[in-house]
Amino acid sequence: MIKGALTIIFDYPFYKAIFERTDGSEYYVAQVNLGTSMPHMPQILNMVNFKFSKLKFYKTSIEKQKEYHVNPKRAQRLAHKAIKNSSIGTKAQQDLKRQFEEKKIMKKKAIKVSKEQETEVPYNC
């Protein structure tokens, strides 16, 4: 079963669109900065219709969770408990942060390798 979701959040100072897609046991997430002003529906529809294919999705695996009906009062208690013990961001935001950190490490390695190669090349004077 394939599921998708678009969430728009305000992460000071920018509005961000977070695209989530689940495909069986695979979980994909992508993020787009929308700017500092609140996005309007035509802008969002334009982005989904024309720029969705150009998004770079980050892939992670997910653990299976049973979907079941929760009593509204219980859901409210769980929501208050989640807010009280809140971690940094949603699962999508945590995955995007992890992706950012991995890219940062890869860039550092690439710069280190290029500097080492640059120092190994003898200068012809």
PDB file of N, CA, C and O in Angstrom, residues 29-100:
ATOM      1  N   VAL A  29      11.103  10.700   2.567  1.00  0.00           N
ATOM      2  CA  VAL A  29      10.757  12.043   3.017  1.00  0.00           C
ATOM      3  C   VAL A  29      11.580  13.065   2.234  1.00  0.00           C
ATOM      4  O   VAL A  29      12.737  12.825   1.889  1.00  0.00           O
ATOM      5  N   ALA A  30      10.948  14.196   1.912  1.00  0.00           N
ATOM      6  CA  ALA A  30      11.622  15.299   1.230  1.00  0.00           C
ATOM      7  C   ALA A  30      11.125  16.605   1.834  1.00  0.00           C
ATOM      8  O   ALA A  30      10.015  16.678   2.370  1.00  0.00           O
ATOM      9  N   GLN A  31      11.938  17.639   1.710  1.00  0.00           N
ATOM     10  CA  GLN A  31      11.598  18.928   2.298  1.00  0.00           C
ATOM     11  C   GLN A  31      11.850  20.035   1.294  1.00  0.00           C
ATOM     12  O   GLN A  31      12.820  19.998   0.548  1.00  0.00           O
ATOM     13  N   VAL A  32      10.963  21.037   1.289  1.00  0.00           N
ATOM     14  CA  VAL A  32      11.099  22.195   0.413  1.00  0.00           C
ATOM     15  C   VAL A  32      10.862  23.440   1.255  1.00  0.00           C
ATOM     16  O   VAL A  32       9.879  23.520   1.992  1.00  0.00           O
ATOM     17  N   ASN A  33      11.758  24.424   1.136  1.00  0.00           N
ATOM     18  CA  ASN A  33      11.547  25.705   1.803  1.00  0.00           C
ATOM     19  C   ASN A  33      10.605  26.541   0.952  1.00  0.00           C
ATOM     20  O   ASN A  33      10.814  26.696  -0.252  1.00  0.00           O
ATOM     21  N   LEU A  34       9.574  27.099   1.585  1.00  0.00           N
ATOM     22  CA  LEU A  34       8.571  27.879   0.860  1.00  0.00           C
ATOM     23  C   LEU A  34       8.757  29.380   1.007  1.00  0.00           C
ATOM     24  O   LEU A  34       8.057  30.148   0.367  1.00  0.00           O
ATOM     25  N   GLY A  35       9.669  29.808   1.856  1.00  0.00           N
ATOM     26  CA  GLY A  35       9.906  31.232   2.048  1.00  0.00           C
ATOM     27  C   GLY A  35       9.379  31.706   3.390  1.00  0.00           C
ATOM     28  O   GLY A  35       8.878  30.953   4.206  1.00  0.00           O
ATOM     29  N   THR A  36       9.465  33.023   3.589  1.00  0.00           N
ATOM     30  CA  THR A  36       9.089  33.583   4.881  1.00  0.00           C
ATOM     31  C   THR A  36       7.616  33.940   4.980  1.00  0.00           C
ATOM     32  O   THR A  36       7.084  34.059   6.064  1.00  0.00           O
ATOM     33  N   SER A  37       6.953  34.132   3.839  1.00  0.00           N
ATOM     34  CA  SER A  37       5.528  34.461   3.894  1.00  0.00           C
ATOM     35  C   SER A  37       4.694  33.189   3.821  1.00  0.00           C
ATOM     36  O   SER A  37       5.108  32.185   3.243  1.00  0.00           O
ATOM     37  N   MET A  38       3.490  33.248   4.405  1.00  0.00           N
ATOM     38  CA  MET A  38       2.636  32.073   4.460  1.00  0.00           C
ATOM     39  C   MET A  38       2.234  31.647   3.044  1.00  0.00           C
ATOM     40  O   MET A  38       1.776  32.481   2.258  1.00  0.00           O
ATOM     41  N   PRO A  39       2.429  30.374   2.674  1.00  0.00           N
ATOM     42  CA  PRO A  39       2.094  29.920   1.325  1.00  0.00           C
ATOM     43  C   PRO A  39       0.582  29.864   1.113  1.00  0.00           C
ATOM     44  O   PRO A  39      -0.177  29.537   2.026  1.00  0.00           O
ATOM     45  N   HIS A  40       0.168  30.187  -0.102  1.00  0.00           N
ATOM     46  CA  HIS A  40      -1.246  30.133  -0.449  1.00  0.00           C
ATOM     47  C   HIS A  40      -1.511  28.870  -1.265  1.00  0.00           C
ATOM     48  O   HIS A  40      -0.600  28.247  -1.808  1.00  0.00           O
ATOM     49  N   MET A  41      -2.758  28.498  -1.366  1.00  0.00           N
ATOM     50  CA  MET A  41      -3.144  27.244  -2.015  1.00  0.00           C
ATOM     51  C   MET A  41      -2.661  27.152  -3.470  1.00  0.00           C
ATOM     52  O   MET A  41      -2.166  26.085  -3.857  1.00  0.00           O
ATOM     53  N   PRO A  42      -2.764  28.192  -4.313  1.00  0.00           N
ATOM     54  CA  PRO A  42      -2.256  28.064  -5.680  1.00  0.00           C
ATOM     55  C   PRO A  42      -0.761  27.750  -5.729  1.00  0.00           C
ATOM     56  O   PRO A  42      -0.315  26.960  -6.565  1.00  0.00           O
ATOM     57  N   GLN A  43       0.013  28.342  -4.821  1.00  0.00           N
ATOM     58  CA  GLN A  43       1.446  28.075  -4.775  1.00  0.00           C
ATOM     59  C   GLN A  43       1.700  26.607  -4.396  1.00  0.00           C
ATOM     60  O   GLN A  43       2.555  25.943  -4.981  1.00  0.00           O
ATOM     61  N   ILE A  44       0.943  26.104  -3.453  1.00  0.00           N
ATOM     62  CA  ILE A  44       1.111  24.711  -3.010  1.00  0.00           C
ATOM     63  C   ILE A  44       0.723  23.748  -4.128  1.00  0.00           C
ATOM     64  O   ILE A  44       1.431  22.786  -4.422  1.00  0.00           O
ATOM     65  N   LEU A  45      -0.419  24.006  -4.778  1.00  0.00           N
ATOM     66  CA  LEU A  45      -0.853  23.136  -5.875  1.00  0.00           C
ATOM     67  C   LEU A  45       0.148  23.157  -7.024  1.00  0.00           C
ATOM     68  O   LEU A  45       0.433  22.124  -7.631  1.00  0.00           O
ATOM     69  N   ASN A  46       0.694  24.319  -7.341  1.00  0.00           N
ATOM     70  CA  ASN A  46       1.696  24.430  -8.400  1.00  0.00           C
ATOM     71  C   ASN A  46       2.926  23.594  -8.054  1.00  0.00           C
ATOM     72  O   ASN A  46       3.473  22.885  -8.904  1.00  0.00           O
ATOM     73  N   MET A  47       3.347  23.662  -6.812  1.00  0.00           N
ATOM     74  CA  MET A  47       4.505  22.895  -6.376  1.00  0.00           C
ATOM     75  C   MET A  47       4.231  21.394  -6.480  1.00  0.00           C
ATOM     76  O   MET A  47       5.071  20.636  -6.972  1.00  0.00           O
ATOM     77  N   VAL A  48       3.064  20.957  -6.028  1.00  0.00           N
ATOM     78  CA  VAL A  48       2.744  19.529  -6.056  1.00  0.00           C
ATOM     79  C   VAL A  48       2.605  19.029  -7.491  1.00  0.00           C
ATOM     80  O   VAL A  48       3.111  17.963  -7.848  1.00  0.00           O
ATOM     81  N   ASN A  49       1.952  19.805  -8.341  1.00  0.00           N
ATOM     82  CA  ASN A  49       1.698  19.353  -9.710  1.00  0.00           C
ATOM     83  C   ASN A  49       2.928  19.389 -10.605  1.00  0.00           C
ATOM     84  O   ASN A  49       3.109  18.506 -11.443  1.00  0.00           O
ATOM     85  N   PHE A  50       3.790  20.399 -10.463  1.00  0.00           N
ATOM     86  CA  PHE A  50       4.870  20.574 -11.422  1.00  0.00           C
ATOM     87  C   PHE A  50       6.267  20.297 -10.869  1.00  0.00           C
ATOM     88  O   PHE A  50       7.180  20.007 -11.632  1.00  0.00           O
ATOM     89  N   LYS A  51       6.469  20.375  -9.575  1.00  0.00           N
ATOM     90  CA  LYS A  51       7.811  20.210  -9.024  1.00  0.00           C
ATOM     91  C   LYS A  51       7.972  18.928  -8.220  1.00  0.00           C
ATOM     92  O   LYS A  51       9.053  18.651  -7.716  1.00  0.00           O
ATOM     93  N   PHE A  52       6.913  18.143  -8.090  1.00  0.00           N
ATOM     94  CA  PHE A  52       6.974  16.926  -7.282  1.00  0.00           C
ATOM     95  C   PHE A  52       7.989  15.934  -7.839  1.00  0.00           C
ATOM     96  O   PHE A  52       8.719  15.289  -7.086  1.00  0.00           O
ATOM     97  N   SER A  53       8.074  15.826  -9.166  1.00  0.00           N
ATOM     98  CA  SER A  53       8.987  14.852  -9.772  1.00  0.00           C
ATOM     99  C   SER A  53      10.450  15.240  -9.583  1.00  0.00           C
ATOM    100  O   SER A  53      11.334  14.399  -9.705  1.00  0.00           O
ATOM    101  N   LYS A  54      10.723  16.501  -9.270  1.00  0.00           N
ATOM    102  CA  LYS A  54      12.101  16.962  -9.102  1.00  0.00           C
ATOM    103  C   LYS A  54      12.578  16.887  -7.660  1.00  0.00           C
ATOM    104  O   LYS A  54      13.728  17.201  -7.375  1.00  0.00           O
ATOM    105  N   LEU A  55      11.709  16.472  -6.747  1.00  0.00           N
ATOM    106  CA  LEU A  55      12.084  16.399  -5.335  1.00  0.00           C
ATOM    107  C   LEU A  55      13.055  15.255  -5.094  1.00  0.00           C
ATOM    108  O   LEU A  55      12.969  14.202  -5.714  1.00  0.00           O
ATOM    109  N   LYS A  56      13.997  15.474  -4.188  1.00  0.00           N
ATOM    110  CA  LYS A  56      14.950  14.437  -3.793  1.00  0.00           C
ATOM    111  C   LYS A  56      14.453  13.821  -2.489  1.00  0.00           C
ATOM    112  O   LYS A  56      14.480  14.458  -1.448  1.00  0.00           O
ATOM    113  N   PHE A  57      13.987  12.594  -2.567  1.00  0.00           N
ATOM    114  CA  PHE A  57      13.457  11.912  -1.396  1.00  0.00           C
ATOM    115  C   PHE A  57      14.575  11.154  -0.691  1.00  0.00           C
ATOM    116  O   PHE A  57      15.435  10.554  -1.324  1.00  0.00           O
ATOM    117  N   TYR A  58      14.544  11.189   0.631  1.00  0.00           N
ATOM    118  CA  TYR A  58      15.467  10.465   1.487  1.00  0.00           C
ATOM    119  C   TYR A  58      14.765   9.200   1.951  1.00  0.00           C
ATOM    120  O   TYR A  58      13.638   9.241   2.407  1.00  0.00           O
ATOM    121  N   LYS A  59      15.455   8.058   1.840  1.00  0.00           N
ATOM    122  CA  LYS A  59      14.821   6.768   2.089  1.00  0.00           C
ATOM    123  C   LYS A  59      15.271   6.190   3.428  1.00  0.00           C
ATOM    124  O   LYS A  59      16.452   6.176   3.737  1.00  0.00           O
ATOM    125  N   THR A  60      14.303   5.730   4.220  1.00  0.00           N
ATOM    126  CA  THR A  60      14.590   5.000   5.452  1.00  0.00           C
ATOM    127  C   THR A  60      13.624   3.832   5.544  1.00  0.00           C
ATOM    128  O   THR A  60      12.623   3.796   4.839  1.00  0.00           O
ATOM    129  N   SER A  61      13.925   2.896   6.410  1.00  0.00           N
ATOM    130  CA  SER A  61      12.988   1.791   6.616  1.00  0.00           C
ATOM    131  C   SER A  61      12.165   2.095   7.851  1.00  0.00           C
ATOM    132  O   SER A  61      12.610   2.779   8.768  1.00  0.00           O
ATOM    133  N   ILE A  62      10.963   1.569   7.886  1.00  0.00           N
ATOM    134  CA  ILE A  62      10.072   1.819   9.021  1.00  0.00           C
ATOM    135  C   ILE A  62       9.688   0.503   9.663  1.00  0.00           C
ATOM    136  O   ILE A  62       9.710  -0.545   9.026  1.00  0.00           O
ATOM    137  N   GLU A  63       9.357   0.584  10.911  1.00  0.00           N
ATOM    138  CA  GLU A  63       8.872  -0.602  11.604  1.00  0.00           C
ATOM    139  C   GLU A  63       7.354  -0.653  11.458  1.00  0.00           C
ATOM    140  O   GLU A  63       6.690   0.371  11.430  1.00  0.00           O
ATOM    141  N   LYS A  64       6.835  -1.857  11.346  1.00  0.00           N
ATOM    142  CA  LYS A  64       5.389  -2.043  11.156  1.00  0.00           C
ATOM    143  C   LYS A  64       4.630  -1.612  12.405  1.00  0.00           C
ATOM    144  O   LYS A  64       5.007  -1.944  13.518  1.00  0.00           O
ATOM    145  N   GLN A  65       3.556  -0.865  12.186  1.00  0.00           N
ATOM    146  CA  GLN A  65       2.701  -0.451  13.291  1.00  0.00           C
ATOM    147  C   GLN A  65       1.276  -0.850  12.946  1.00  0.00           C
ATOM    148  O   GLN A  65       0.838  -0.688  11.813  1.00  0.00           O
ATOM    149  N   LYS A  66       0.579  -1.358  13.939  1.00  0.00           N
ATOM    150  CA  LYS A  66      -0.820  -1.705  13.730  1.00  0.00           C
ATOM    151  C   LYS A  66      -1.649  -0.434  13.754  1.00  0.00           C
ATOM    152  O   LYS A  66      -1.442   0.436  14.584  1.00  0.00           O
ATOM    153  N   GLU A  67      -2.588  -0.339  12.813  1.00  0.00           N
ATOM    154  CA  GLU A  67      -3.492   0.798  12.790  1.00  0.00           C
ATOM    155  C   GLU A  67      -4.793   0.371  13.459  1.00  0.00           C
ATOM    156  O   GLU A  67      -5.398  -0.627  13.076  1.00  0.00           O
ATOM    157  N   TYR A  68      -5.193   1.102  14.469  1.00  0.00           N
ATOM    158  CA  TYR A  68      -6.413   0.760  15.181  1.00  0.00           C
ATOM    159  C   TYR A  68      -7.102   2.039  15.620  1.00  0.00           C
ATOM    160  O   TYR A  68      -6.496   3.103  15.706  1.00  0.00           O
ATOM    161  N   HIS A  69      -8.378   1.914  15.932  1.00  0.00           N
ATOM    162  CA  HIS A  69      -9.178   3.055  16.362  1.00  0.00           C
ATOM    163  C   HIS A  69      -8.845   3.408  17.807  1.00  0.00           C
ATOM    164  O   HIS A  69      -8.754   2.541  18.660  1.00  0.00           O
ATOM    165  N   VAL A  70      -8.663   4.706  18.066  1.00  0.00           N
ATOM    166  CA  VAL A  70      -8.373   5.182  19.411  1.00  0.00           C
ATOM    167  C   VAL A  70      -9.525   6.061  19.860  1.00  0.00           C
ATOM    168  O   VAL A  70      -9.992   6.921  19.115  1.00  0.00           O
ATOM    169  N   ASN A  71      -9.977   5.823  21.077  1.00  0.00           N
ATOM    170  CA  ASN A  71     -11.026   6.641  21.657  1.00  0.00           C
ATOM    171  C   ASN A  71     -10.589   8.110  21.654  1.00  0.00           C
ATOM    172  O   ASN A  71      -9.440   8.409  21.952  1.00  0.00           O
ATOM    173  N   PRO A  72     -11.474   9.057  21.288  1.00  0.00           N
ATOM    174  CA  PRO A  72     -11.082  10.476  21.208  1.00  0.00           C
ATOM    175  C   PRO A  72     -10.497  11.027  22.509  1.00  0.00           C
ATOM    176  O   PRO A  72      -9.547  11.804  22.476  1.00  0.00           O
ATOM    177  N   LYS A  73     -11.054  10.641  23.657  1.00  0.00           N
ATOM    178  CA  LYS A  73     -10.503  11.103  24.931  1.00  0.00           C
ATOM    179  C   LYS A  73      -9.071  10.587  25.122  1.00  0.00           C
ATOM    180  O   LYS A  73      -8.190  11.314  25.565  1.00  0.00           O
ATOM    181  N   ARG A  74      -8.862   9.327  24.774  1.00  0.00           N
ATOM    182  CA  ARG A  74      -7.526   8.740  24.892  1.00  0.00           C
ATOM    183  C   ARG A  74      -6.559   9.410  23.934  1.00  0.00           C
ATOM    184  O   ARG A  74      -5.406   9.676  24.289  1.00  0.00           O
ATOM    185  N   ALA A  75      -7.038   9.710  22.725  1.00  0.00           N
ATOM    186  CA  ALA A  75      -6.191  10.398  21.754  1.00  0.00           C
ATOM    187  C   ALA A  75      -5.778  11.773  22.278  1.00  0.00           C
ATOM    188  O   ALA A  75      -4.634  12.198  22.102  1.00  0.00           O
ATOM    189  N   GLN A  76      -6.698  12.452  22.941  1.00  0.00           N
ATOM    190  CA  GLN A  76      -6.403  13.758  23.511  1.00  0.00           C
ATOM    191  C   GLN A  76      -5.351  13.625  24.623  1.00  0.00           C
ATOM    192  O   GLN A  76      -4.401  14.416  24.682  1.00  0.00           O
ATOM    193  N   ARG A  77      -5.482  12.618  25.471  1.00  0.00           N
ATOM    194  CA  ARG A  77      -4.499  12.395  26.533  1.00  0.00           C
ATOM    195  C   ARG A  77      -3.127  12.071  25.940  1.00  0.00           C
ATOM    196  O   ARG A  77      -2.108  12.563  26.419  1.00  0.00           O
ATOM    197  N   LEU A  78      -3.113  11.244  24.911  1.00  0.00           N
ATOM    198  CA  LEU A  78      -1.846  10.902  24.262  1.00  0.00           C
ATOM    199  C   LEU A  78      -1.203  12.127  23.623  1.00  0.00           C
ATOM    200  O   LEU A  78       0.029  12.282  23.650  1.00  0.00           O
ATOM    201  N   ALA A  79      -2.029  13.012  23.032  1.00  0.00           N
ATOM    202  CA  ALA A  79      -1.503  14.227  22.409  1.00  0.00           C
ATOM    203  C   ALA A  79      -0.872  15.136  23.457  1.00  0.00           C
ATOM    204  O   ALA A  79       0.219  15.681  23.245  1.00  0.00           O
ATOM    205  N   HIS A  80      -1.549  15.306  24.599  1.00  0.00           N
ATOM    206  CA  HIS A  80      -0.990  16.130  25.670  1.00  0.00           C
ATOM    207  C   HIS A  80       0.308  15.536  26.204  1.00  0.00           C
ATOM    208  O   HIS A  80       1.270  16.259  26.481  1.00  0.00           O
ATOM    209  N   LYS A  81       0.343  14.212  26.318  1.00  0.00           N
ATOM    210  CA  LYS A  81       1.543  13.544  26.804  1.00  0.00           C
ATOM    211  C   LYS A  81       2.693  13.711  25.805  1.00  0.00           C
ATOM    212  O   LYS A  81       3.837  13.935  26.204  1.00  0.00           O
ATOM    213  N   ALA A  82       2.385  13.631  24.518  1.00  0.00           N
ATOM    214  CA  ALA A  82       3.418  13.790  23.488  1.00  0.00           C
ATOM    215  C   ALA A  82       3.979  15.207  23.490  1.00  0.00           C
ATOM    216  O   ALA A  82       5.178  15.410  23.303  1.00  0.00           O
ATOM    217  N   ILE A  83       3.109  16.185  23.705  1.00  0.00           N
ATOM    218  CA  ILE A  83       3.572  17.576  23.742  1.00  0.00           C
ATOM    219  C   ILE A  83       4.430  17.817  24.977  1.00  0.00           C
ATOM    220  O   ILE A  83       5.447  18.503  24.918  1.00  0.00           O
ATOM    221  N   LYS A  84       4.024  17.242  26.085  1.00  0.00           N
ATOM    222  CA  LYS A  84       4.753  17.417  27.333  1.00  0.00           C
ATOM    223  C   LYS A  84       6.156  16.829  27.243  1.00  0.00           C
ATOM    224  O   LYS A  84       7.121  17.430  27.686  1.00  0.00           O
ATOM    225  N   ASN A  85       6.273  15.649  26.654  1.00  0.00           N
ATOM    226  CA  ASN A  85       7.557  14.976  26.493  1.00  0.00           C
ATOM    227  C   ASN A  85       8.038  15.077  25.059  1.00  0.00           C
ATOM    228  O   ASN A  85       8.483  14.101  24.474  1.00  0.00           O
ATOM    229  N   SER A  86       7.947  16.266  24.496  1.00  0.00           N
ATOM    230  CA  SER A  86       8.233  16.402  23.067  1.00  0.00           C
ATOM    231  C   SER A  86       9.722  16.276  22.773  1.00  0.00           C
ATOM    232  O   SER A  86      10.562  16.758  23.527  1.00  0.00           O
ATOM    233  N   SER A  87      10.017  15.606  21.684  1.00  0.00           N
ATOM    234  CA  SER A  87      11.376  15.537  21.190  1.00  0.00           C
ATOM    235  C   SER A  87      11.504  16.596  20.098  1.00  0.00           C
ATOM    236  O   SER A  87      10.556  17.315  19.803  1.00  0.00           O
ATOM    237  N   ILE A  88      12.636  16.667  19.490  1.00  0.00           N
ATOM    238  CA  ILE A  88      12.862  17.683  18.473  1.00  0.00           C
ATOM    239  C   ILE A  88      12.224  17.232  17.171  1.00  0.00           C
ATOM    240  O   ILE A  88      12.700  16.311  16.519  1.00  0.00           O
ATOM    241  N   GLY A  89      11.126  17.863  16.779  1.00  0.00           N
ATOM    242  CA  GLY A  89      10.495  17.651  15.488  1.00  0.00           C
ATOM    243  C   GLY A  89       9.749  16.344  15.347  1.00  0.00           C
ATOM    244  O   GLY A  89       9.702  15.503  16.234  1.00  0.00           O
ATOM    245  N   THR A  90       9.180  16.184  14.182  1.00  0.00           N
ATOM    246  CA  THR A  90       8.461  14.966  13.839  1.00  0.00           C
ATOM    247  C   THR A  90       9.430  13.932  13.299  1.00  0.00           C
ATOM    248  O   THR A  90      10.619  14.211  13.130  1.00  0.00           O
ATOM    249  N   LYS A  91       8.940  12.761  12.985  1.00  0.00           N
ATOM    250  CA  LYS A  91       9.795  11.715  12.426  1.00  0.00           C
ATOM    251  C   LYS A  91      10.401  12.181  11.111  1.00  0.00           C
ATOM    252  O   LYS A  91      11.575  11.955  10.841  1.00  0.00           O
ATOM    253  N   ALA A  92       9.588  12.874  10.307  1.00  0.00           N
ATOM    254  CA  ALA A  92      10.090  13.377   9.031  1.00  0.00           C
ATOM    255  C   ALA A  92      11.215  14.391   9.250  1.00  0.00           C
ATOM    256  O   ALA A  92      12.240  14.352   8.571  1.00  0.00           O
ATOM    257  N   GLN A  93      11.026  15.288  10.213  1.00  0.00           N
ATOM    258  CA  GLN A  93      12.057  16.280  10.485  1.00  0.00           C
ATOM    259  C   GLN A  93      13.330  15.627  11.020  1.00  0.00           C
ATOM    260  O   GLN A  93      14.436  16.038  10.663  1.00  0.00           O
ATOM    261  N   GLN A  94      13.185  14.593  11.839  1.00  0.00           N
ATOM    262  CA  GLN A  94      14.356  13.895  12.359  1.00  0.00           C
ATOM    263  C   GLN A  94      15.105  13.192  11.231  1.00  0.00           C
ATOM    264  O   GLN A  94      16.333  13.210  11.183  1.00  0.00           O
ATOM    265  N   ASP A  95      14.365  12.580  10.299  1.00  0.00           N
ATOM    266  CA  ASP A  95      15.011  11.928   9.158  1.00  0.00           C
ATOM    267  C   ASP A  95      15.710  12.941   8.263  1.00  0.00           C
ATOM    268  O   ASP A  95      16.799  12.691   7.750  1.00  0.00           O
ATOM    269  N   LEU A  96      15.087  14.101   8.056  1.00  0.00           N
ATOM    270  CA  LEU A  96      15.721  15.144   7.251  1.00  0.00           C
ATOM    271  C   LEU A  96      16.988  15.659   7.926  1.00  0.00           C
ATOM    272  O   LEU A  96      17.991  15.931   7.260  1.00  0.00           O
ATOM    273  N   LYS A  97      16.973  15.781   9.240  1.00  0.00           N
ATOM    274  CA  LYS A  97      18.157  16.215   9.981  1.00  0.00           C
ATOM    275  C   LYS A  97      19.265  15.179   9.839  1.00  0.00           C
ATOM    276  O   LYS A  97      20.433  15.528   9.634  1.00  0.00           O
ATOM    277  N   ARG A  98      18.902  13.899   9.935  1.00  0.00           N
ATOM    278  CA  ARG A  98      19.880  12.823   9.763  1.00  0.00           C
ATOM    279  C   ARG A  98      20.481  12.870   8.361  1.00  0.00           C
ATOM    280  O   ARG A  98      21.691  12.714   8.179  1.00  0.00           O
ATOM    281  N   GLN A  99      19.636  13.116   7.338  1.00  0.00           N
ATOM    282  CA  GLN A  99      20.116  13.225   5.960  1.00  0.00           C
ATOM    283  C   GLN A  99      21.090  14.397   5.835  1.00  0.00           C
ATOM    284  O   GLN A  99      22.138  14.277   5.202  1.00  0.00           O
ATOM    285  N   PHE A 100      20.762  15.518   6.452  1.00  0.00           N
ATOM    286  CA  PHE A 100      21.627  16.698   6.414  1.00  0.00           C
ATOM    287  C   PHE A 100      22.982  16.392   7.030  1.00  0.00           C
ATOM    288  O   PHE A 100      24.030  16.751   6.480  1.00  0.00           O
TER     289      PHE A 100
END
